């Protein structure tokens, strides 16, 4: 028997702004997905102007990365006007594909913007191979799986179709069916399926004991969490082997509204995981725990595997006991490094104090910890506190850093501090 040849999947990262696009590409994304100023589902995600799209495409393509545009809204009567011209504009500026769910927009794009690749959005709830075959007849080259598909179903779809499979691997989960929710419409008059979701499922709710025929009684204070509908986040870093072995073409990270701290960290981890497994299973399992620890540095909720290995239970909701999530604060990024003086010029993003314990990390899963030492402002004045975001500062560092490396403060736990002489010591942050 011949050995099975595995295809390397692309790591697809979110890019809510031009800055996030560049960070995602720099940290290893093979492709990014963005939103334009029409037809998307993230009206508050810092959507791209035409000029920003062109710059983003140029930046990504120069680094062998692709750019996809989400146009996945559900159109009401009249919403589709102008779509043909908009899709042609995307095609002509070099966008690699659009992500669409509405059949009207798919039809318009296919007929009026010939040559622009179309991917079926997860909003279309594709859960079976027949759906894949249906859309392939209309020229769609990729389907983004509904989040409700399990691993066995994914494997069966892969076995019976050549259409590309894109699958979510990390980020927020919707409490409704592939995002098709109207809670926001009812509770805040904002249409979730036309880009205005107010995330009603993420709100706190009072809970009541309501025995039949008796007056209701509030349970406020009796339960540890009041997020009674909120789903935990997805994390499939543990299961990269299953995704690759079952032929997933694209690993999708959710989070166009997340920070560059999140985008850089999560992209870095999934890039490292894919690279390690493609080299050898042994290499992947050797680094897996370190990658999981890294992801917890930006986790905002508990993590689970969604529907991949069974139907989620109350344990996959933020209801009941919740483990304390370590908090790491993003404080800055490197803009320059002087190898002779061993100093880094950094752009501050949060309050920095002399003596803070911080971690530097960069593309390729480089990272080390140290203290903030010799803190100076842009004029060279020695300071012990830098409170104003976006200021340029200089600090002494024990190791080489590179422009684009990120800095976060370490809030708790044991870390290895690197000294200027190359030695290290373990301390409690």
Coordinates of C-alpha atoms in Angstrom, one line a residue:
X1 CA 0.0 0.0 0.0
X2 CA 1.2 3.5 -0.8
X3 CA 1.6 6.0 2.1
X4 CA -1.2 8.5 2.3
X5 CA -0.1 12.0 1.2
X6 CA -1.4 14.7 3.4
X7 CA -2.3 18.1 2.1
X8 CA -1.2 21.1 4.1
X9 CA -4.3 23.2 5.1
X10 CA -4.2 27.0 4.9
X11 CA -4.4 28.9 8.2
X12 CA -7.1 31.5 7.7
X13 CA -7.1 34.4 10.1
X14 CA -9.5 37.2 10.8
X15 CA -8.6 40.8 9.9
X16 CA -11.0 43.4 11.0
X17 CA -8.7 46.3 10.1
X18 CA -5.7 46.9 7.8
X19 CA -3.4 46.7 10.8
X20 CA -4.8 43.3 11.8
X21 CA -4.4 42.1 8.2
X22 CA -0.7 42.9 8.2
X23 CA -0.2 41.3 11.7
X24 CA -2.0 38.1 10.7
X25 CA 0.1 37.8 7.5
X26 CA 3.3 38.6 9.4
X27 CA 2.4 35.9 12.0
X28 CA 1.9 33.2 9.5
X29 CA -1.6 33.3 8.1
X30 CA -1.8 31.8 4.6
X31 CA -5.0 33.8 4.0
X32 CA -7.1 36.4 5.8
X33 CA -10.8 37.3 5.7
X34 CA -12.0 40.9 5.8
X35 CA -15.1 42.9 5.5
X36 CA -15.9 45.6 3.0
X37 CA -18.3 48.4 3.6
X38 CA -21.3 46.5 2.2
X39 CA -22.9 43.1 2.5
X40 CA -21.0 41.8 5.5
X41 CA -22.1 40.6 9.0
X42 CA -19.8 42.7 11.1
X43 CA -20.9 46.3 10.8
X44 CA -18.7 47.3 13.8
X45 CA -15.5 45.5 12.7
X46 CA -13.6 48.4 11.2
X47 CA -14.5 47.4 7.7
X48 CA -12.2 48.2 4.8
X49 CA -12.5 51.0 2.4
X50 CA -11.5 50.3 -1.3
X51 CA -8.2 52.0 -0.7
X52 CA -7.5 49.9 2.4
X53 CA -8.5 46.7 0.5
X54 CA -6.0 47.5 -2.3
X55 CA -3.2 48.1 0.2
X56 CA -4.2 44.9 2.0
X57 CA -4.2 42.8 -1.1
X58 CA -0.9 44.2 -2.2
X59 CA 0.6 43.5 1.3
X60 CA -0.8 40.0 1.4
X61 CA 0.1 39.0 -2.1
X62 CA 3.6 40.2 -1.8
X63 CA 3.9 37.6 1.1
X64 CA 2.1 34.8 -0.7
X65 CA -1.1 35.2 1.3
X66 CA -4.6 35.5 0.0
X67 CA -7.4 37.9 0.9
X68 CA -11.1 36.9 1.1
X69 CA -14.0 39.3 1.6
X70 CA -17.0 38.3 3.7
X71 CA -20.2 39.3 1.9
X72 CA -22.4 37.0 3.9
X73 CA -25.4 39.0 4.8
X74 CA -29.0 37.8 4.2
X75 CA -30.5 40.4 1.8
X76 CA -33.9 41.8 2.1
X77 CA -35.7 43.4 -0.8
X78 CA -33.5 46.1 -2.3
X79 CA -30.3 45.2 -0.4
X80 CA -28.9 43.6 -3.5
X81 CA -28.9 46.8 -5.5
X82 CA -25.4 47.7 -6.7
X83 CA -23.9 44.3 -5.8
X84 CA -22.8 43.5 -9.3
X85 CA -20.6 46.6 -9.5
X86 CA -19.3 46.0 -6.0
X87 CA -18.3 42.4 -6.8
X88 CA -16.6 43.5 -10.0
X89 CA -14.6 46.1 -8.1
X90 CA -13.4 43.4 -5.7
X91 CA -12.4 41.2 -8.6
X92 CA -10.5 43.9 -10.4
X93 CA -8.6 44.9 -7.2
X94 CA -7.3 41.4 -6.9
X95 CA -9.5 40.0 -4.0
X96 CA -9.0 36.2 -4.1
X97 CA -12.5 35.1 -3.2
X98 CA -15.8 36.4 -1.6
X99 CA -17.6 34.5 1.1
X100 CA -21.4 34.6 0.4
X101 CA -24.5 32.9 1.8
X102 CA -27.4 34.6 0.1
X103 CA -28.4 32.9 -3.2
X104 CA -29.3 36.3 -4.7
X105 CA -25.8 37.6 -4.1
X106 CA -24.2 34.3 -5.3
X107 CA -26.2 34.6 -8.6
X108 CA -25.2 38.3 -9.0
X109 CA -21.5 37.6 -8.3
X110 CA -21.4 34.6 -10.6
X111 CA -23.1 36.4 -13.5
X112 CA -21.8 40.0 -13.1
X113 CA -18.3 39.5 -11.8
X114 CA -17.1 36.5 -13.7
X115 CA -13.7 35.2 -12.5
X116 CA -14.2 36.1 -8.9
X117 CA -14.1 33.0 -6.8
X118 CA -17.1 32.3 -4.5
X119 CA -17.0 30.5 -1.2
X120 CA -20.2 29.5 0.6
X121 CA -20.5 31.1 4.0
X122 CA -21.2 29.1 7.2
X123 CA -24.4 31.2 7.4
X124 CA -25.7 28.9 4.6
X125 CA -25.6 26.0 7.1
X126 CA -23.9 23.4 4.9
X127 CA -24.1 20.1 6.8
X128 CA -24.0 17.4 4.1
X129 CA -22.4 16.3 0.9
X130 CA -25.5 16.9 -1.2
X131 CA -25.2 20.6 -0.3
X132 CA -21.6 20.6 -1.4
X133 CA -22.6 19.0 -4.7
X134 CA -25.5 21.5 -5.3
X135 CA -23.3 24.5 -4.9
X136 CA -20.4 23.1 -6.9
X137 CA -22.8 23.0 -9.9
X138 CA -23.0 26.8 -9.6
X139 CA -19.3 27.2 -9.7
X140 CA -18.5 27.6 -5.9
X141 CA -15.1 26.2 -5.2
X142 CA -15.2 26.1 -1.4
X143 CA -17.8 25.6 1.3
X144 CA -17.4 26.8 4.9
X145 CA -18.9 24.1 7.0
X146 CA -21.7 24.7 9.4
X147 CA -20.3 24.6 13.0
X148 CA -22.8 21.8 13.8
X149 CA -21.0 19.3 11.6
X150 CA -19.1 16.6 13.6
X151 CA -15.8 14.9 12.6
X152 CA -17.4 11.8 11.2
X153 CA -19.7 13.8 9.0
X154 CA -16.7 15.9 7.9
X155 CA -14.8 12.8 6.9
X156 CA -17.7 11.5 4.9
X157 CA -18.1 14.8 3.1
X158 CA -14.4 14.8 2.2
X159 CA -14.6 11.2 0.9
X160 CA -17.4 12.1 -1.5
X161 CA -16.5 15.5 -2.9
X162 CA -13.5 17.4 -4.2
X163 CA -15.0 20.8 -3.2
X164 CA -12.7 22.6 -0.8
X165 CA -13.7 22.3 2.9
X166 CA -13.2 25.3 5.2
X167 CA -13.8 24.6 8.9
X168 CA -13.8 26.8 12.0
X169 CA -11.1 25.8 14.5
X170 CA -11.0 28.6 17.0
X171 CA -13.0 31.5 18.4
X172 CA -16.5 32.4 19.4
X173 CA -19.4 30.0 19.0
X174 CA -23.0 31.2 18.3
X175 CA -25.7 29.8 20.5
X176 CA -28.0 29.6 17.4
X177 CA -27.8 27.4 14.3
X178 CA -24.7 28.6 12.3
X179 CA -25.5 32.2 13.4
X180 CA -29.1 32.3 12.1
X181 CA -30.5 34.1 15.1
X182 CA -33.1 36.7 15.6
X183 CA -32.7 37.4 19.3
X184 CA -30.9 40.7 18.5
X185 CA -33.7 41.7 16.2
X186 CA -36.3 41.3 18.9
X187 CA -34.3 42.6 21.9
X188 CA -32.4 45.6 20.4
X189 CA -34.0 46.0 16.9
X190 CA -30.6 45.2 15.3
X191 CA -30.7 42.6 12.5
X192 CA -28.1 40.0 13.2
X193 CA -28.3 38.6 9.6
X194 CA -27.6 42.0 8.1
X195 CA -24.6 42.9 10.2
X196 CA -26.1 44.4 13.3
X197 CA -26.0 41.6 15.9
X198 CA -26.0 43.0 19.5
X199 CA -24.9 39.5 20.8
X200 CA -27.9 39.1 23.1
X201 CA -26.8 35.6 24.0
X202 CA -23.7 37.1 25.6
X203 CA -25.7 39.3 28.0
X204 CA -26.2 38.5 31.7
X205 CA -29.7 37.3 32.6
X206 CA -31.6 37.0 35.9
X207 CA -32.7 33.4 36.5
X208 CA -35.9 32.4 38.2
X209 CA -37.4 29.4 40.0
X210 CA -41.0 29.2 38.7
X211 CA -42.9 26.3 40.3
X212 CA -46.3 25.8 38.7
X213 CA -49.0 27.9 40.2
X214 CA -46.6 29.8 42.5
X215 CA -44.9 33.1 42.3
X216 CA -41.6 33.2 40.6
X217 CA -38.4 33.5 42.7
X218 CA -35.2 35.1 41.5
X219 CA -32.1 32.9 41.8
X220 CA -29.8 35.9 41.6
X221 CA -26.7 35.2 43.7
X222 CA -27.5 31.4 43.9
X223 CA -25.7 30.5 40.7
X224 CA -22.1 31.2 40.0
X225 CA -22.7 32.6 36.5
X226 CA -25.5 34.6 35.0
X227 CA -24.5 34.0 31.3
X228 CA -27.2 31.4 30.9
X229 CA -27.1 31.3 27.1
X230 CA -23.5 32.2 26.3
X231 CA -21.5 29.4 24.6
X232 CA -17.8 28.9 25.4
X233 CA -15.2 29.4 22.7
X234 CA -14.0 26.8 20.2
X235 CA -10.4 25.5 20.3
X236 CA -9.3 22.7 18.0
X237 CA -5.5 23.0 18.5
X238 CA -5.5 19.6 20.2
X239 CA -7.1 18.0 17.2
X240 CA -5.1 19.4 14.3
X241 CA -4.2 15.8 13.3
X242 CA -7.9 14.9 12.9
X243 CA -8.6 18.0 10.8
X244 CA -5.5 17.4 8.5
X245 CA -6.1 13.6 8.2
X246 CA -9.7 14.2 7.2
X247 CA -8.7 16.6 4.4
X248 CA -9.8 20.0 5.6
X249 CA -8.4 22.6 3.2
X250 CA -8.7 25.7 5.4
X251 CA -8.6 26.1 9.2
X252 CA -10.6 29.2 10.0
X253 CA -10.0 31.4 13.1
X254 CA -12.9 33.5 14.2
X255 CA -12.5 37.1 15.5
X256 CA -12.5 40.0 13.1
X257 CA -13.4 42.3 16.1
X258 CA -10.5 40.9 18.3
X259 CA -7.3 42.7 19.1
X260 CA -3.9 42.3 17.3
X261 CA -2.8 40.6 20.5
X262 CA -5.4 37.9 19.8
X263 CA -4.8 37.7 16.1
X264 CA -1.0 37.4 16.4
X265 CA -1.1 34.8 19.2
X266 CA -3.7 32.5 17.7
X267 CA -2.4 32.7 14.2
X268 CA 1.1 32.0 15.5
X269 CA -0.1 28.9 17.4
X270 CA -2.1 27.3 14.6
X271 CA 0.7 28.0 12.1
X272 CA 3.1 26.3 14.4
X273 CA 0.7 23.4 15.0
X274 CA 0.2 22.8 11.2
X275 CA 3.9 23.1 10.5
X276 CA 4.7 20.6 13.3
X277 CA 2.2 18.0 12.2
X278 CA 3.2 18.2 8.5
X279 CA 6.7 17.5 9.6
X280 CA 5.8 14.6 11.8
X281 CA 3.1 13.5 14.3
X282 CA 5.9 13.2 16.9
X283 CA 6.9 16.9 16.4
X284 CA 3.2 18.0 16.9
X285 CA 2.7 16.1 20.1
X286 CA 6.0 17.4 21.4
X287 CA 4.9 21.0 21.1
X288 CA 1.1 20.6 21.6
X289 CA 1.0 21.4 25.3
X290 CA 3.1 24.6 24.8
X291 CA 0.7 25.7 22.1
X292 CA -2.3 25.2 24.3
X293 CA -0.6 27.2 27.1
X294 CA 0.0 30.0 24.6
X295 CA -3.6 30.1 23.5
X296 CA -4.8 30.5 27.1
X297 CA -2.8 33.8 27.3
X298 CA -5.5 35.4 25.1
X299 CA -8.5 33.3 26.1
X300 CA -11.5 35.3 27.2
X301 CA -13.8 32.4 27.9
X302 CA -13.6 28.6 28.5
X303 CA -12.5 26.5 25.5
X304 CA -14.2 23.4 24.0
X305 CA -14.4 21.5 20.7
X306 CA -18.0 22.6 19.7
X307 CA -19.9 19.9 17.8
X308 CA -16.9 18.1 16.4
X309 CA -17.0 15.2 19.0
X310 CA -20.6 15.2 20.1
X311 CA -23.4 17.6 20.9
X312 CA -22.4 20.3 23.4
X313 CA -23.9 20.1 26.8
X314 CA -24.3 22.7 29.6
X315 CA -20.5 22.2 30.1
X316 CA -20.0 24.0 26.8
X317 CA -21.9 27.1 28.1
X318 CA -20.8 29.8 30.5
X319 CA -23.3 28.5 33.1
X320 CA -22.2 27.2 36.4
X321 CA -18.6 26.9 37.7
X322 CA -16.0 28.6 35.6
X323 CA -12.3 28.0 35.8
X324 CA -10.2 31.2 36.4
X325 CA -8.7 32.3 33.1
X326 CA -5.1 33.7 33.3
X327 CA -5.0 37.3 32.1
X328 CA -2.2 38.7 30.1
X329 CA -2.3 42.4 29.2
X330 CA -1.1 43.5 25.8
X331 CA 1.2 46.4 26.4
X332 CA 3.2 47.2 23.3
X333 CA 4.9 46.2 20.0
X334 CA 8.5 46.5 18.8
X335 CA 9.2 49.1 16.1
X336 CA 13.0 49.0 16.1
X337 CA 16.0 47.2 17.7
X338 CA 19.5 48.4 18.3
X339 CA 21.8 45.3 18.5
X340 CA 24.8 47.3 19.7
X341 CA 23.0 49.0 22.6
X342 CA 20.6 46.0 23.1
X343 CA 17.7 48.4 23.2
X344 CA 14.2 48.2 21.7
X345 CA 12.1 51.0 20.6
X346 CA 8.5 50.1 21.3
X347 CA 5.1 51.5 20.6
X348 CA 3.1 51.5 23.8
X349 CA -0.4 50.1 23.8
X350 CA -1.2 50.0 27.5
X351 CA 0.3 51.3 30.8
X352 CA 4.0 50.2 31.2
X353 CA 5.9 50.4 34.5
X354 CA 9.6 50.1 35.2
X355 CA 10.1 46.7 36.7
X356 CA 7.1 45.1 35.0
X357 CA 7.4 41.4 34.1
X358 CA 6.7 41.1 30.4
X359 CA 6.9 38.5 27.6
X360 CA 8.1 39.3 24.1
X361 CA 6.8 37.0 21.3
X362 CA 7.1 37.0 17.5
X363 CA 6.4 35.1 14.3
X364 CA 7.7 31.6 14.3
X365 CA 6.7 31.0 17.9
X366 CA 9.7 33.0 19.3
X367 CA 9.2 34.2 22.9
X368 CA 11.0 35.0 26.1
X369 CA 10.4 36.8 29.4
X370 CA 12.2 39.7 31.1
X371 CA 11.8 42.7 33.3
X372 CA 11.1 46.2 31.9
X373 CA 14.5 48.0 32.5
X374 CA 15.9 51.4 31.6
X375 CA 12.5 52.8 30.5
X376 CA 12.9 56.1 28.5
X377 CA 10.4 58.3 26.7
X378 CA 10.7 59.4 23.1
X379 CA 13.0 62.3 24.1
X380 CA 15.3 60.0 26.0
X381 CA 14.2 61.0 29.5
X382 CA 14.3 58.3 32.1
X383 CA 10.8 57.5 33.4
X384 CA 9.3 54.9 35.7
X385 CA 5.8 54.9 34.3
X386 CA 4.4 55.3 30.7
X387 CA 0.6 55.8 30.9
X388 CA -0.3 57.1 27.5
X389 CA -1.0 54.6 24.6
X390 CA 0.8 54.9 21.3
X391 CA 3.8 56.7 22.7
X392 CA 7.3 55.6 21.5
X393 CA 9.5 54.3 24.3
X394 CA 12.9 52.6 24.6
X395 CA 13.9 49.8 26.9
X396 CA 16.9 47.5 27.4
X397 CA 16.3 43.9 26.4
X398 CA 18.4 40.8 27.1
X399 CA 17.8 39.2 23.7
X400 CA 17.4 40.2 20.1
X401 CA 13.9 41.3 19.2
X402 CA 12.4 42.3 15.8
X403 CA 10.1 44.9 14.5
X404 CA 6.6 43.6 14.8
X405 CA 7.3 41.5 17.9
X406 CA 4.6 41.9 20.6
X407 CA 4.9 42.5 24.3
X408 CA 2.4 41.4 27.0
X409 CA 2.6 41.7 30.8
X410 CA 2.7 38.5 32.7
X411 CA 0.1 38.5 35.5
X412 CA 0.6 35.3 37.3
X413 CA 2.4 31.9 37.3
X414 CA 6.0 30.9 37.0
X415 CA 8.1 32.3 34.2
X416 CA 11.7 32.1 33.0
X417 CA 13.4 35.4 33.2
X418 CA 16.4 35.8 30.8
X419 CA 19.3 37.8 32.0
X420 CA 21.8 39.9 30.0
X421 CA 24.5 37.3 30.4
X422 CA 22.3 34.7 28.8
X423 CA 21.4 32.8 32.0
X424 CA 17.8 32.5 33.2
X425 CA 16.0 32.1 36.5
X426 CA 12.5 31.1 37.3
X427 CA 10.4 33.5 39.3
X428 CA 6.7 34.0 40.1
X429 CA 5.2 36.8 38.1

